[in-house]
Tab-separated table of C-alpha atoms and ligand atoms in Angstrom:
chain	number	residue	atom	x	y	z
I	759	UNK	CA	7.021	-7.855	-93.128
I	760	UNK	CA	10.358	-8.287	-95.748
I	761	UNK	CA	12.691	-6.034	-95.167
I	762	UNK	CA	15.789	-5.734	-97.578
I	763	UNK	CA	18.367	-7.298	-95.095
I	764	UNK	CA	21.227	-4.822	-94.696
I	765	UNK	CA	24.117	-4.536	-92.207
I	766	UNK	CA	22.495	-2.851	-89.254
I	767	UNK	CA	25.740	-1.709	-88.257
I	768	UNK	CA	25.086	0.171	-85.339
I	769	UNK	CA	23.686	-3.056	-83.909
I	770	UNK	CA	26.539	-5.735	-84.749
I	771	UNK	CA	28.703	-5.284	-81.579
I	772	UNK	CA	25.438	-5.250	-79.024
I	773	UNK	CA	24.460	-8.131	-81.253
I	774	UNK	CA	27.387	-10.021	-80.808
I	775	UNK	CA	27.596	-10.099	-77.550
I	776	UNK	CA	24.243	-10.639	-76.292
I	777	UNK	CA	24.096	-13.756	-79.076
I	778	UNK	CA	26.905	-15.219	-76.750
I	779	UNK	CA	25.086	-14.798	-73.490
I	780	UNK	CA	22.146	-16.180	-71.459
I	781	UNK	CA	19.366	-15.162	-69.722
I	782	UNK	CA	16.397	-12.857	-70.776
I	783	UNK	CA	16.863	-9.987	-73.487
I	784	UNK	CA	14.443	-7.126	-72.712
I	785	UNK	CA	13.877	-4.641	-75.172
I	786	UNK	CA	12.617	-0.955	-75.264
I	787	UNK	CA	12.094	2.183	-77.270
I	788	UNK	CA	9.418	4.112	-78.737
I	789	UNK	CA	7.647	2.805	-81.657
I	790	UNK	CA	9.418	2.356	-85.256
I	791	UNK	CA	13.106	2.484	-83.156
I	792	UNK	CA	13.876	-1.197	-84.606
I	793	UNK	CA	12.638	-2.843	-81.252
I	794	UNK	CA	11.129	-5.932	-83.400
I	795	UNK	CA	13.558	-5.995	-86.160
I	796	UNK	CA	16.584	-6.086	-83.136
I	797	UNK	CA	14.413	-8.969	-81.945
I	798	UNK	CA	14.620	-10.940	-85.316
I	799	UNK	CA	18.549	-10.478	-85.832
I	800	UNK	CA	19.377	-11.591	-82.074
I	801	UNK	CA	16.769	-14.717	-82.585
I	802	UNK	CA	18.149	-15.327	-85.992
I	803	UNK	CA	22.031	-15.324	-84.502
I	804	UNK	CA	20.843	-17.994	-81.276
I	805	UNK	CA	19.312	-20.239	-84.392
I	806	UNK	CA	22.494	-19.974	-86.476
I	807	UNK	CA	24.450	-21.057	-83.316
I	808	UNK	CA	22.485	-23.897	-83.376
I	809	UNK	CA	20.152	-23.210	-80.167
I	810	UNK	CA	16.389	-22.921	-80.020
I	811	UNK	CA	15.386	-19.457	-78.603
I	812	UNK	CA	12.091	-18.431	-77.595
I	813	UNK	CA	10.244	-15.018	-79.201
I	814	UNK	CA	8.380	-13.163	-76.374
I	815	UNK	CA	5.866	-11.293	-77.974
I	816	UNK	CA	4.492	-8.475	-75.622
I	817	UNK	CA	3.500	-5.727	-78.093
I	818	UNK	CA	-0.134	-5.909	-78.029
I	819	UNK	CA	-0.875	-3.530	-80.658
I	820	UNK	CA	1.785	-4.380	-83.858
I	821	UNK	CA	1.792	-8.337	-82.659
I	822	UNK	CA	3.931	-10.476	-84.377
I	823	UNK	CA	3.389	-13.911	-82.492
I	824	UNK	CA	-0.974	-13.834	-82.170
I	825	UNK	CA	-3.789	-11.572	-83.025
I	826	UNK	CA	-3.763	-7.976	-81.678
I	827	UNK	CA	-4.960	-7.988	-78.003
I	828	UNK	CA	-2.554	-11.149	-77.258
I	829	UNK	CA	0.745	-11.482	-75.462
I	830	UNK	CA	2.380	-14.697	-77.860
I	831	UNK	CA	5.376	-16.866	-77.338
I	832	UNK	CA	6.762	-18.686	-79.876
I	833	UNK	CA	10.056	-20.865	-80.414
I	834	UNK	CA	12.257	-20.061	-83.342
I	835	UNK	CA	14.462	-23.051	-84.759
I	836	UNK	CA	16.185	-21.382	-87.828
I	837	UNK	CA	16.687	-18.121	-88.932
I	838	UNK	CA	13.824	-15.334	-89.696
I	839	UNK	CA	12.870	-13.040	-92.744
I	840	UNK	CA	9.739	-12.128	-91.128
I	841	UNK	CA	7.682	-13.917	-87.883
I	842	UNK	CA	4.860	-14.628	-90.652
I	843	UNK	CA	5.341	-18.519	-90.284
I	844	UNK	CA	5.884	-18.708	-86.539
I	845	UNK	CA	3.375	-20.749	-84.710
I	846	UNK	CA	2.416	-19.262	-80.883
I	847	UNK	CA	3.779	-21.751	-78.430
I	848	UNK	CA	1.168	-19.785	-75.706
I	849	UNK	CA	-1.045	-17.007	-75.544
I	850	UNK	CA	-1.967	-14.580	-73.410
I	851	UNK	CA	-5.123	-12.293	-72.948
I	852	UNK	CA	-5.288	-8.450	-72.525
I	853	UNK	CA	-8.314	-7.146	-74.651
I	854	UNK	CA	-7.140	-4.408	-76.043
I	855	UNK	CA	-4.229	-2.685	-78.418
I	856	UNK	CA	-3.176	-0.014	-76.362
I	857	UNK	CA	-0.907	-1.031	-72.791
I	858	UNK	CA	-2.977	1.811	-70.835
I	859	UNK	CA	-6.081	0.387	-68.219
I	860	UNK	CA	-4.394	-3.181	-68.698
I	861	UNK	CA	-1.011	-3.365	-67.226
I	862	UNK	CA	-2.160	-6.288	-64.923
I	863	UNK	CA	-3.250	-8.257	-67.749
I	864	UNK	CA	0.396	-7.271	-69.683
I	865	UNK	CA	2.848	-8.445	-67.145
I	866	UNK	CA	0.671	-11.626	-65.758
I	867	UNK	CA	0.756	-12.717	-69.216
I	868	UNK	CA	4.506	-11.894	-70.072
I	869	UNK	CA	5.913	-13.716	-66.978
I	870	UNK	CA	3.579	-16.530	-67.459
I	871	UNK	CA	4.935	-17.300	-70.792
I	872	UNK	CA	8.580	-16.682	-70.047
I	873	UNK	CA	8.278	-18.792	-67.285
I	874	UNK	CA	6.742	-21.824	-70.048
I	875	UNK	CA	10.057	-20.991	-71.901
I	876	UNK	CA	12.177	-20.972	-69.698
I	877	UNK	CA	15.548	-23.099	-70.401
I	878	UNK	CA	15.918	-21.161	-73.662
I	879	UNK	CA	17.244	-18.120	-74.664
I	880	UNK	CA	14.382	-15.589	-74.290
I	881	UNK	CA	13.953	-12.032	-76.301
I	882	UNK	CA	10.979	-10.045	-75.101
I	883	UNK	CA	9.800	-7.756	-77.673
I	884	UNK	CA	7.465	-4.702	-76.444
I	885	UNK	CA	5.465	-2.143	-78.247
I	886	UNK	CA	6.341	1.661	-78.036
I	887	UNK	CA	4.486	2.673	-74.846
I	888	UNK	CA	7.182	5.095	-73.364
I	889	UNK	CA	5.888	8.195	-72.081
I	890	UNK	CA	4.256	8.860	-68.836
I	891	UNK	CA	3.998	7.371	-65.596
I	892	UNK	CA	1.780	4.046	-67.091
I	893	UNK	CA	4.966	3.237	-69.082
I	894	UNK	CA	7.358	3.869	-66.136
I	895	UNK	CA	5.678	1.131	-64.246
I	896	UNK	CA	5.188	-1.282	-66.649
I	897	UNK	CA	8.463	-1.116	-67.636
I	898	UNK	CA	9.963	-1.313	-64.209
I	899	UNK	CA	7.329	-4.514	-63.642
I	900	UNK	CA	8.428	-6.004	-66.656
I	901	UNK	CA	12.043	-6.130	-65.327
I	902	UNK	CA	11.478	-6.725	-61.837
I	903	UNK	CA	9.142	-9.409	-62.792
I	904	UNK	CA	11.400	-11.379	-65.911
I	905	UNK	CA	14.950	-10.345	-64.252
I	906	UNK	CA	16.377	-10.152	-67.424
I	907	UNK	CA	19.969	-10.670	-67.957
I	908	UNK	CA	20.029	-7.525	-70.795
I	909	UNK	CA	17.751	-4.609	-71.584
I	910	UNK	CA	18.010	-3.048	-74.873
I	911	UNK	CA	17.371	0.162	-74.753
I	912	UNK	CA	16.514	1.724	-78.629
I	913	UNK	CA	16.244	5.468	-78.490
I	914	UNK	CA	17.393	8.350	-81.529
I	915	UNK	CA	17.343	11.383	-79.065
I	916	UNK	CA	17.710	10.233	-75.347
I	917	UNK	CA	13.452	9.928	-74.886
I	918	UNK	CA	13.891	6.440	-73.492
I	919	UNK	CA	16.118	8.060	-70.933
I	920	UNK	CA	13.401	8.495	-67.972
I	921	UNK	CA	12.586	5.201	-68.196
I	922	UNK	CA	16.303	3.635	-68.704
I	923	UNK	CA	17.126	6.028	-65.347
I	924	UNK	CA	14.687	4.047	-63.546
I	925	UNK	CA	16.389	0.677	-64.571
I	926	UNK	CA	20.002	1.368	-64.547
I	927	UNK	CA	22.007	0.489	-61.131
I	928	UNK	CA	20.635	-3.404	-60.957
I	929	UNK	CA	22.188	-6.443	-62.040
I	930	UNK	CA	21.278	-6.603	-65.361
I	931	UNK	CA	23.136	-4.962	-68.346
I	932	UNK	CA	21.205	-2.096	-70.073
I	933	UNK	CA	22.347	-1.452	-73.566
I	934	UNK	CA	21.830	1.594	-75.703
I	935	UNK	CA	22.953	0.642	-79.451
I	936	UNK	CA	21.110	3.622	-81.194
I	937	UNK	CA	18.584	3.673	-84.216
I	938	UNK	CA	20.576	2.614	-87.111
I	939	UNK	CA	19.335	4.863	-89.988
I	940	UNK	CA	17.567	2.146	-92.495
I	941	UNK	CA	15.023	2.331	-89.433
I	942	UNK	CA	11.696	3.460	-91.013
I	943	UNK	CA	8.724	4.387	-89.607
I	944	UNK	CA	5.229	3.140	-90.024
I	945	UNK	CA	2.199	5.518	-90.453
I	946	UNK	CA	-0.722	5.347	-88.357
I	947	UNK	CA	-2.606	4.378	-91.016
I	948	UNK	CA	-0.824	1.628	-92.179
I	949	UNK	CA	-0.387	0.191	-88.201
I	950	UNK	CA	-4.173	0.485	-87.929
I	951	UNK	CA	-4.721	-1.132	-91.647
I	952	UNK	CA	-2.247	-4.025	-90.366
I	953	UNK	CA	-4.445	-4.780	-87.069
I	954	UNK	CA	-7.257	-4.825	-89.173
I	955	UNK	CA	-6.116	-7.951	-91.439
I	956	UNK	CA	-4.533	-9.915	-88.730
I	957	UNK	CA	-7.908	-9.800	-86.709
I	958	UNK	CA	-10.071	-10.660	-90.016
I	959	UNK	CA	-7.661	-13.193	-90.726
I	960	UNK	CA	-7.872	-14.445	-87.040
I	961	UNK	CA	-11.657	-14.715	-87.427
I	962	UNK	CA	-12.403	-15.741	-90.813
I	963	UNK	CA	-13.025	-19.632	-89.286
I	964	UNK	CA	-14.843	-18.387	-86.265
I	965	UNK	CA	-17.685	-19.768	-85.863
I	966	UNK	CA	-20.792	-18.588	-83.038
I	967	UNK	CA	-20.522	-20.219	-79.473
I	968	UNK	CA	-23.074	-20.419	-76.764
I	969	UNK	CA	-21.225	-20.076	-73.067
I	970	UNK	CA	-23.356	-20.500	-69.649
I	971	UNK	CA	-22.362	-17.553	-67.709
I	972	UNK	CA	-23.626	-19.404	-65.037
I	973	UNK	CA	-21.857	-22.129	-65.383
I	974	UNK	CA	-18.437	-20.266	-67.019
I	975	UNK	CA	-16.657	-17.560	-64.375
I	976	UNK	CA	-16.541	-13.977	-66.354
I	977	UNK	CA	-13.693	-12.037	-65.420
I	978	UNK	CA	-13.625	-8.490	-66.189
I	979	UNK	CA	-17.065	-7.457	-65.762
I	980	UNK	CA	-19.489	-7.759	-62.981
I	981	UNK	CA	-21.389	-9.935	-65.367
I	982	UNK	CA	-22.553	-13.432	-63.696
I	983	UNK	CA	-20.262	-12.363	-60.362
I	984	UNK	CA	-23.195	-11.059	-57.990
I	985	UNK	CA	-26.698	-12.689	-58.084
I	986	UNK	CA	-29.339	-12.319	-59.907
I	987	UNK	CA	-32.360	-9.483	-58.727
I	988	UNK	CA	-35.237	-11.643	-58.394
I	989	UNK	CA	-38.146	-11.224	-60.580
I	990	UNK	CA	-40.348	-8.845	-58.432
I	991	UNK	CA	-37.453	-6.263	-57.533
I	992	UNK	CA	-36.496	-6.547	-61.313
I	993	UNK	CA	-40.328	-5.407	-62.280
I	994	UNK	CA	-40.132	-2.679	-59.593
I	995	UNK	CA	-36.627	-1.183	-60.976
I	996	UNK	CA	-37.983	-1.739	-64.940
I	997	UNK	CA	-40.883	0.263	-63.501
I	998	UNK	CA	-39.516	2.921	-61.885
I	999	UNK	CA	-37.060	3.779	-65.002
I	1000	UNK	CA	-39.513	3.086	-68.025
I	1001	UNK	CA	-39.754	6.661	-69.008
I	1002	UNK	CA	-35.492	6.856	-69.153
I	1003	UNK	CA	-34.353	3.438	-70.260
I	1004	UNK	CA	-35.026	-0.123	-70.885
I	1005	UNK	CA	-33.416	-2.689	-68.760
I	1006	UNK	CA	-32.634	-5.894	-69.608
I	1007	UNK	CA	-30.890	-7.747	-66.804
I	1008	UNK	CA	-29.840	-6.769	-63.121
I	1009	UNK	CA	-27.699	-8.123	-60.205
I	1010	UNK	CA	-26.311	-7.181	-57.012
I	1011	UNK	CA	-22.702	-7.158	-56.921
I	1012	UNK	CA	-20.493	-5.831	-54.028
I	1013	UNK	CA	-23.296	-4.320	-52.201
I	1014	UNK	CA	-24.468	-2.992	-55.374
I	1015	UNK	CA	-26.866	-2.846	-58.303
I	1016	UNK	CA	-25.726	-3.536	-61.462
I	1017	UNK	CA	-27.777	-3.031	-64.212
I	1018	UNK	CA	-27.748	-3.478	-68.324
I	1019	UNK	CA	-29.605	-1.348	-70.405
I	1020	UNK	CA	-30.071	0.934	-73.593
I	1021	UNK	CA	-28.818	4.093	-72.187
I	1022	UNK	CA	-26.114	4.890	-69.311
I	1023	UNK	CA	-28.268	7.891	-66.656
I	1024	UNK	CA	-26.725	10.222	-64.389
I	1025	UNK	CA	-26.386	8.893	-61.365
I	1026	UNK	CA	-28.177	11.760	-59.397
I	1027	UNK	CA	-31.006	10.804	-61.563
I	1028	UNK	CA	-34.121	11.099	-59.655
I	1029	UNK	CA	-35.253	7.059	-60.767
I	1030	UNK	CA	-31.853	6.005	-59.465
I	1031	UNK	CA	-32.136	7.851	-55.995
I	1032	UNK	CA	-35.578	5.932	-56.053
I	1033	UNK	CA	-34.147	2.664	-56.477
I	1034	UNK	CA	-30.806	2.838	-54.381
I	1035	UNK	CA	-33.151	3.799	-51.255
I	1036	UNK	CA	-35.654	0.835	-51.966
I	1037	UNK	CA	-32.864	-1.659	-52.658
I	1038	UNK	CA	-30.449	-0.641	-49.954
I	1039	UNK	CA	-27.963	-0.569	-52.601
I	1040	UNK	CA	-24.497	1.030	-52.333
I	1041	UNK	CA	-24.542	2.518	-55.611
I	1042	UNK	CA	-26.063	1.837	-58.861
I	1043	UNK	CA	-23.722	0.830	-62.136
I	1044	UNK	CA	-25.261	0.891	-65.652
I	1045	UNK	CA	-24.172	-0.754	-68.061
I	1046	UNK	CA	-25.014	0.194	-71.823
I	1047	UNK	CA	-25.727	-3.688	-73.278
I	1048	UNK	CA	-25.372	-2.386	-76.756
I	1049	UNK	CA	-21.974	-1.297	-76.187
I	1050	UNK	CA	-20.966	-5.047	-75.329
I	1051	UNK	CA	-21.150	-6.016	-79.391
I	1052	UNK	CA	-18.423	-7.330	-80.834
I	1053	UNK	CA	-16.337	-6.870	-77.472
I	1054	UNK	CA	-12.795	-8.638	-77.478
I	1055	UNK	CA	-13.305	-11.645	-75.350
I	1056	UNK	CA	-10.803	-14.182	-74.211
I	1057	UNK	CA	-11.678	-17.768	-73.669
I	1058	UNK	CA	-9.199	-19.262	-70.856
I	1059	UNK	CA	-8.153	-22.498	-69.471
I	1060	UNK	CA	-8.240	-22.251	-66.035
I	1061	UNK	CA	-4.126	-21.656	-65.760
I	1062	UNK	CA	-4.342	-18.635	-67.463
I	1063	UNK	CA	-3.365	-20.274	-70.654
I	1064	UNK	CA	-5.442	-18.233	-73.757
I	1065	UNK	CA	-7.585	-20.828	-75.675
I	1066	UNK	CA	-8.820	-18.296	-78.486
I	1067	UNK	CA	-10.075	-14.733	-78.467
I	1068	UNK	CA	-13.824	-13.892	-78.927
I	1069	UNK	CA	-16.296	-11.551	-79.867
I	1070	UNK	CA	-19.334	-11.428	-78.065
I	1071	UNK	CA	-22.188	-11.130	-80.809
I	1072	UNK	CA	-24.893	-11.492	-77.992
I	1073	UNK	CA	-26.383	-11.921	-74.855
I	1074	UNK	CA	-29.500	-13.758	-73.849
I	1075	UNK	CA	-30.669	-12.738	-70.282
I	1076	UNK	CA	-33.221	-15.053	-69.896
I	1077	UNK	CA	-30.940	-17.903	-70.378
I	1078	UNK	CA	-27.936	-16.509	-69.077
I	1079	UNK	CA	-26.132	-17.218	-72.003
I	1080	UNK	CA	-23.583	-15.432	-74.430
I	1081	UNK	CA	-23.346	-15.761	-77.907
I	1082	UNK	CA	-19.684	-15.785	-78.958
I	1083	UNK	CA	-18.069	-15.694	-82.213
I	1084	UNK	CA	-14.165	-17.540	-81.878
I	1085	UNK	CA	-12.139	-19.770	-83.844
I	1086	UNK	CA	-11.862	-22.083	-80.670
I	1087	UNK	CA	-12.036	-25.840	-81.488
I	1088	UNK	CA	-12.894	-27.055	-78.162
I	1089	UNK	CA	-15.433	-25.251	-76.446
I	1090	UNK	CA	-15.596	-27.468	-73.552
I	1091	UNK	CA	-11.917	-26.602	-72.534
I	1092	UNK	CA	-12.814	-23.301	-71.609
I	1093	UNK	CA	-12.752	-22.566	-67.890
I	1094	UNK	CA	-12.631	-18.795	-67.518
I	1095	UNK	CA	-14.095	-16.034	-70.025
I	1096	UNK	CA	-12.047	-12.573	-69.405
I	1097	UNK	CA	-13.544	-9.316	-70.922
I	1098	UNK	CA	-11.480	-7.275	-72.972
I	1099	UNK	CA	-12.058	-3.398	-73.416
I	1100	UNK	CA	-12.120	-2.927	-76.900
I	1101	UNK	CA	-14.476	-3.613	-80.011
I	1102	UNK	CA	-13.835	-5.037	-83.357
I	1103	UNK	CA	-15.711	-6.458	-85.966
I	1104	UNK	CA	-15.306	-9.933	-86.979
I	1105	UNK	CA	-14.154	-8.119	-90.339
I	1106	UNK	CA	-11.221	-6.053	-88.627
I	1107	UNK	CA	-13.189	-3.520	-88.426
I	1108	UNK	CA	-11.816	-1.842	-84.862
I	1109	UNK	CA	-15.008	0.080	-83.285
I	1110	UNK	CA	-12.505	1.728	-80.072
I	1111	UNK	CA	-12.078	1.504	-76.637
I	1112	UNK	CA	-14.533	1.405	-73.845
I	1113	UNK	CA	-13.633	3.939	-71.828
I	1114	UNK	CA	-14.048	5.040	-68.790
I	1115	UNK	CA	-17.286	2.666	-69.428
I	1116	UNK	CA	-18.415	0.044	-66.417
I	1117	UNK	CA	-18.403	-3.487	-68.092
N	1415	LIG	N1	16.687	-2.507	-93.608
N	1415	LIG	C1	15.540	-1.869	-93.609
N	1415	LIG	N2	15.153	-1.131	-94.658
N	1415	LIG	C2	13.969	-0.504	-94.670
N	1415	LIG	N3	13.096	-0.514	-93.648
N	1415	LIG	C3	13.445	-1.213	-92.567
N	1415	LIG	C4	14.668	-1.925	-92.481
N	1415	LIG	N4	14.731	-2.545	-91.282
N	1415	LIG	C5	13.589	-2.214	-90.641
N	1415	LIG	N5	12.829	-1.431	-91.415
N	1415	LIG	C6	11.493	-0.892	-91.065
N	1415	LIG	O1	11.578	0.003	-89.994
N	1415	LIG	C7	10.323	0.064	-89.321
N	1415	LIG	C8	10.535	0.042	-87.834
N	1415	LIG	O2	11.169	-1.183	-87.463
N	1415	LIG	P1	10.526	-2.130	-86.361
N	1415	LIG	O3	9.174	-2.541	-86.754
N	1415	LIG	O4	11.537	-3.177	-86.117
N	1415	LIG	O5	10.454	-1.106	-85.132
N	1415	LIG	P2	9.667	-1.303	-83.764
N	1415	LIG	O6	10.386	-0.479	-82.771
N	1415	LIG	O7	9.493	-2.733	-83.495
N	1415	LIG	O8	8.278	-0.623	-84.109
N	1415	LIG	P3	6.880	-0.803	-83.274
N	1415	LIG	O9	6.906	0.242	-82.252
N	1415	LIG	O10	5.835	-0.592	-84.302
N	1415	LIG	O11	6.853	-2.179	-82.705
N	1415	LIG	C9	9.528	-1.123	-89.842
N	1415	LIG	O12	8.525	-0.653	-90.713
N	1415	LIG	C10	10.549	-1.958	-90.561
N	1415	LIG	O13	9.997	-2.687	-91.622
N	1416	LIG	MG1	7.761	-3.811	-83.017
């Protein structure tokens, strides 16, 4: 986004300084404190000096560097009105805009592309998950993890402060510049309208893919992990729960039964006492195959490194197979398919969360 460029003179000094230093720049604050626009300026300062910085992009929901749902890294060789023309360097994976239920997936992906950057002068952009314990320890990962020389802290009235108490005291320098006051903020509907276009944009060229998930590893579901119930236990457990729901595929995972169908049942259900006594099963998870449309999916190499994101438009039991739409040019490259948590439509359309649902 252009921004009329103005002094930012609450920033110059903690600008200055960090231009003429190395290591890592971690940055922090609630959302609309200037976190990305700080970003810019310091990247824009390293390319006027004449050195090639790298952008860390770990703000999963406002991305600047890849769709929504991505961690992106990106080098930046001259100075910056807006990220609009940077190309990702790598991507990473987490499946969802908001940080909560996917730390794991946050920080794996963050260190993995600081680490491919490393050499260069790194900033590490973040959104505005502050409050709570979730943001307390992905903060405190995030540092222990990148060791950064600097974190930035960006704060108006001290409500980065139980975080920043967690981080002072170690080696690195934490800065707290302030909000300079030409520091807007954006609405929720115009953050939601902006996720919208830059996942319709990501899949206008997408075309649909057919992945074995036999032959593929899913990650993030207990899809294609256990094995298949063979076709006489199948009949008795489509039997047994005809009058509830309709099932469409089972397996046994982890000592138990995992099941898709139309409708999620209770689990003291009397059908699903039936079954877990029969089967010798554990426990019984249901799965609501419906629910699975237009799921944020992300097609791996087998190093982690994010070929394209997908959305899974369908699944055919009988052949073990799932129809995915993605913009990927290579389908043969992908080694891993990870399962994200949230739904969109290939038009931007953003359908929620699953939560709290098994995938
Ligand atoms: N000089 C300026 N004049 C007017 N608006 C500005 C100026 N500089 C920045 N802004 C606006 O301030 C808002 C917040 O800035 P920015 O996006 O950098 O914050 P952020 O902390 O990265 O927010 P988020 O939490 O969404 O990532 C943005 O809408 C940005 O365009
Ligand atoms: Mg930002």
């Amino acid at each position: 986004m252009a921004v009329p460029s103005t002094s930012y003179a609450l920033w110059q000094e903690t600008l200055e300084y960090l231009s003429r230093s190395d290591g890592t720049v971690l940055l922090l604050g609630a959302s609309d404190t200037g976190k990305t626009t700080f970003a810019r300026l310091l990247l824009n300062r390293w390319a006027v000096m004449g050195r090639t910085s790298a952008f860390l992009d770990a703000d999963i929901g406002q991305s600047e560097v890849g769709p929504p749902g991505t961690i992106g890294m990106a080098y930046v060789t001259k100075p910056l009105e807006t990220f609009a023309a940077l190309v990702p360097e790598g991507l990473a994976f987490v499946g969802t805009t908001m940080p909560m239920g996917n730390l794991l997936e946050i920080v794996t992906g963050v260190k993995r592309l600081a680490e491919r950057a490393q050499g260069h002068p790194q900033v590490v952009d973040t959104g505005g998950f502050i409050q709570g314990a979730g943001a307390q320890r992905l903060a405190v990962a995030l540092a222990v993890l990148l060791q950064p020389a600097h974190i930035v802290g960006l704060q108006r009235a001290g409500e980065l402060e139980p975080i920043l108490r967690l981080l002072r005291g170690a080696h690195w320098e934490v800065h707290t510049p302030g909000v300079p006051e030409e520091i807007g903020r954006k609405t929720p509907f115009f953050r939601a309208q902006r996720r919208s276009l830059r996942f319709a944009a990501y899949f206008y060229e997408a075309t649909l893919q057919t992945y074995s998930f036999r032959k593929v590893p899913l990650l993030g579901t207990w899809l294609g992990c256990g094995t298949p119930l063979p076709a006489h236990l199948l009949r008795f457990v489509r039997s047994t729960l005809e009058t509830e729901t309709r099932v469409f595929y089972a397996e046994t995972f982890a000592g138990r039964l995992c099941l898709m169908t139309d409708k999620v049942l209770p689990p003291h259900s009397p059908g699903i006492s039936v079954i877990q006594r029969q089967l010798r099963v554990s426990g019984v998870v249901m799965t609501r195959a419906p629910r699975l449309k237009h799921l944020l999916i992300g097609l791996e190499e087998a190093e982690g490194q994010l070929l394209g994101m997908g959305l899974l438009e369908a699944i055919d039991f009988r052949r073990g197979e799932l129809g995915i739409l993605s913009p990927v040019k290579v389908p043969s490259a992908v080694e891993r398919i990870r399962f994200g948590r949230f739904r969109v439509t290939p038009e931007g359309k953003e359908l929620g969360l699953l939560r709290g649902e098994k995938i």
